Tab-separated table of C-alpha atoms in Angstrom:
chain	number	residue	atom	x	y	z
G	12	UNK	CA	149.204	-53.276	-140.244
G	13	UNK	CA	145.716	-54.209	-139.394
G	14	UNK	CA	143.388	-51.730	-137.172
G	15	UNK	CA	141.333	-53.204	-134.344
G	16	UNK	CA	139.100	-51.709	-132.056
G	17	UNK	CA	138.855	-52.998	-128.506
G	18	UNK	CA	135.405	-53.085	-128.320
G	19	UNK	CA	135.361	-55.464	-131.701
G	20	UNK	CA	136.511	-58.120	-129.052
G	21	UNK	CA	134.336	-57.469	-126.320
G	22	UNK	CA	136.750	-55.248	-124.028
G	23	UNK	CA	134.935	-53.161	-122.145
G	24	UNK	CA	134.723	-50.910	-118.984
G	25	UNK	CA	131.405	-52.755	-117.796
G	26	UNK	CA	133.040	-56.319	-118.119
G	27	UNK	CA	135.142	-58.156	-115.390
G	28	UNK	CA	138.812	-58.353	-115.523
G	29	UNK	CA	138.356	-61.627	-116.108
G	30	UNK	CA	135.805	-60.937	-119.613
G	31	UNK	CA	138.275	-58.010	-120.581
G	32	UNK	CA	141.571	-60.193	-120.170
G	33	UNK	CA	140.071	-63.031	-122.348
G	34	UNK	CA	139.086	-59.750	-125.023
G	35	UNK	CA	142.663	-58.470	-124.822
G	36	UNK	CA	144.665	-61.189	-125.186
G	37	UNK	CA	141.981	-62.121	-128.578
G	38	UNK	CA	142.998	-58.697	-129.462
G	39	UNK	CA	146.862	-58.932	-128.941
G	40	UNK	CA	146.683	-62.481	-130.736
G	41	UNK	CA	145.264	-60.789	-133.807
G	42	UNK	CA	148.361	-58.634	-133.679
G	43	UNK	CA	148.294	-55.315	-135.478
G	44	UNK	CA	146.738	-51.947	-133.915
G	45	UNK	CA	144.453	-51.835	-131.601
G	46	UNK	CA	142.960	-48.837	-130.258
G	47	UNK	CA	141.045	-48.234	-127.319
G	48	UNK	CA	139.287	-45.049	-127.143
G	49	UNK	CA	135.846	-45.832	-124.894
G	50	UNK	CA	136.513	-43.515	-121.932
G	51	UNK	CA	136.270	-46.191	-118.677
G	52	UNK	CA	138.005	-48.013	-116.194
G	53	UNK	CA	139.015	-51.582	-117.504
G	54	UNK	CA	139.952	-54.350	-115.062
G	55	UNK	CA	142.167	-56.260	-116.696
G	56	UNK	CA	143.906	-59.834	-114.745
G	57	UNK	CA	147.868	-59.801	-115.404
G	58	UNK	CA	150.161	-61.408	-118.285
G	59	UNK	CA	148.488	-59.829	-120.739
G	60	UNK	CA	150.955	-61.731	-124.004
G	61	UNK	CA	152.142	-59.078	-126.618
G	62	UNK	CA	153.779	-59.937	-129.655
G	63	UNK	CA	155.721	-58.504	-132.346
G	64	UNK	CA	154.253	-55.397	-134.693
G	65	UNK	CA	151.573	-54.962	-132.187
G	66	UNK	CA	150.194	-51.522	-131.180
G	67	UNK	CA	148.176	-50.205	-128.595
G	68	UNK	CA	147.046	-46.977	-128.602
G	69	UNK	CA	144.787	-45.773	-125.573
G	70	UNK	CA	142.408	-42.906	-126.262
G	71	UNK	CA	141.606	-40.165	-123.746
G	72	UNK	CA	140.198	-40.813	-120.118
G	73	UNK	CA	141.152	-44.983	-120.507
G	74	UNK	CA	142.391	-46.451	-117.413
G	75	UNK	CA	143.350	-49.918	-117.600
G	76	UNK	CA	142.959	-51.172	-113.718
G	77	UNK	CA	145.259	-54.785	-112.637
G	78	UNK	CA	143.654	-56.486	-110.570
G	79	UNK	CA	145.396	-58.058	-107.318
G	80	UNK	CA	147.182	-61.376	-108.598
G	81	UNK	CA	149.399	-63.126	-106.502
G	82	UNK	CA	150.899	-64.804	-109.412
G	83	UNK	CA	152.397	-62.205	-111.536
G	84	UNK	CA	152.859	-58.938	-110.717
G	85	UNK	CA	153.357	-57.768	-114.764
G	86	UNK	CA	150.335	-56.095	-116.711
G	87	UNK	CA	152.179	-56.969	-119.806
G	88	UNK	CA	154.577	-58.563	-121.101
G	89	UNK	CA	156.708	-59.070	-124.288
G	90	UNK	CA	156.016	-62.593	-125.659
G	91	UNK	CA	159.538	-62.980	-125.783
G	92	UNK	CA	160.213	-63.466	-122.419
G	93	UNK	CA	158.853	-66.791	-122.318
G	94	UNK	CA	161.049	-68.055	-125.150
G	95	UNK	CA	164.020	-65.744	-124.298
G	96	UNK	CA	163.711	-64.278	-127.027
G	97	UNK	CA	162.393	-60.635	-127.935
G	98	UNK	CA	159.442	-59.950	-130.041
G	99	UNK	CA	160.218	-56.380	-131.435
G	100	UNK	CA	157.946	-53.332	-133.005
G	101	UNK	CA	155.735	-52.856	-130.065
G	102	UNK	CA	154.503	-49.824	-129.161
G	103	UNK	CA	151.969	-49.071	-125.927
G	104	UNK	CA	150.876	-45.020	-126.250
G	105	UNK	CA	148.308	-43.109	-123.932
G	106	UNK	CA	148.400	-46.175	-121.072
G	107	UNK	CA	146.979	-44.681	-117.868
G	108	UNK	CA	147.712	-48.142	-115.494
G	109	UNK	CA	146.372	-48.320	-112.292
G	110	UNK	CA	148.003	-51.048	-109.888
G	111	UNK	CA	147.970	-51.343	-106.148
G	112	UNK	CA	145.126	-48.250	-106.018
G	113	UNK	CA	147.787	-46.090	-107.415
């Protein structure tokens, strides 16, 4: 399995949820691991695609924070559901999501 760092494709705490959604899904595309241990808020838009034998393991004080989308209410989602089928081996450890202020 390959081992990514976030901040290898740009996502970062200081970047719109527009910049780090773009970063993230170049990150989940890559599959593999992907760790993300800058301590931040990230604004992140929703949909964010993951596939099969992905990993994402967030570090200490990471908050990932959705912003408001009228569209889809998901942060993630298994890129299964659009084919009905399911991608398998993901794993999301240490999320700390904040949606809706909460």
């Amino acid at each position: 399995m390959n081992n990514y760092n976030g901040i290898e494709f740009g996502f970062s705490p200081a970047n719109t949820a527009e910049e780090n959604s773009k970063a993230l899904k170049t990150a989940l595309e890559h599959r593999g691991r992907i760790v993300i241990d800058e301590p931040g808020v990230y604004e992140i838009r929703s949909g964010n695609v993951i596939y099969s034998d992905t990993e994402i393991v967030f570090g200490k004080d990471v908050f990932l924070k959705k912003a408001p989308d009228e569209q889809k209410a998901y942060a993630f989602i298994n890129a299964g559901a659009y084919t009905k089928e399911y991608d398998s081996n993901i794993t999301l450890t240490g999320l700390n999501l904040i949606a809706n202020n909460v």
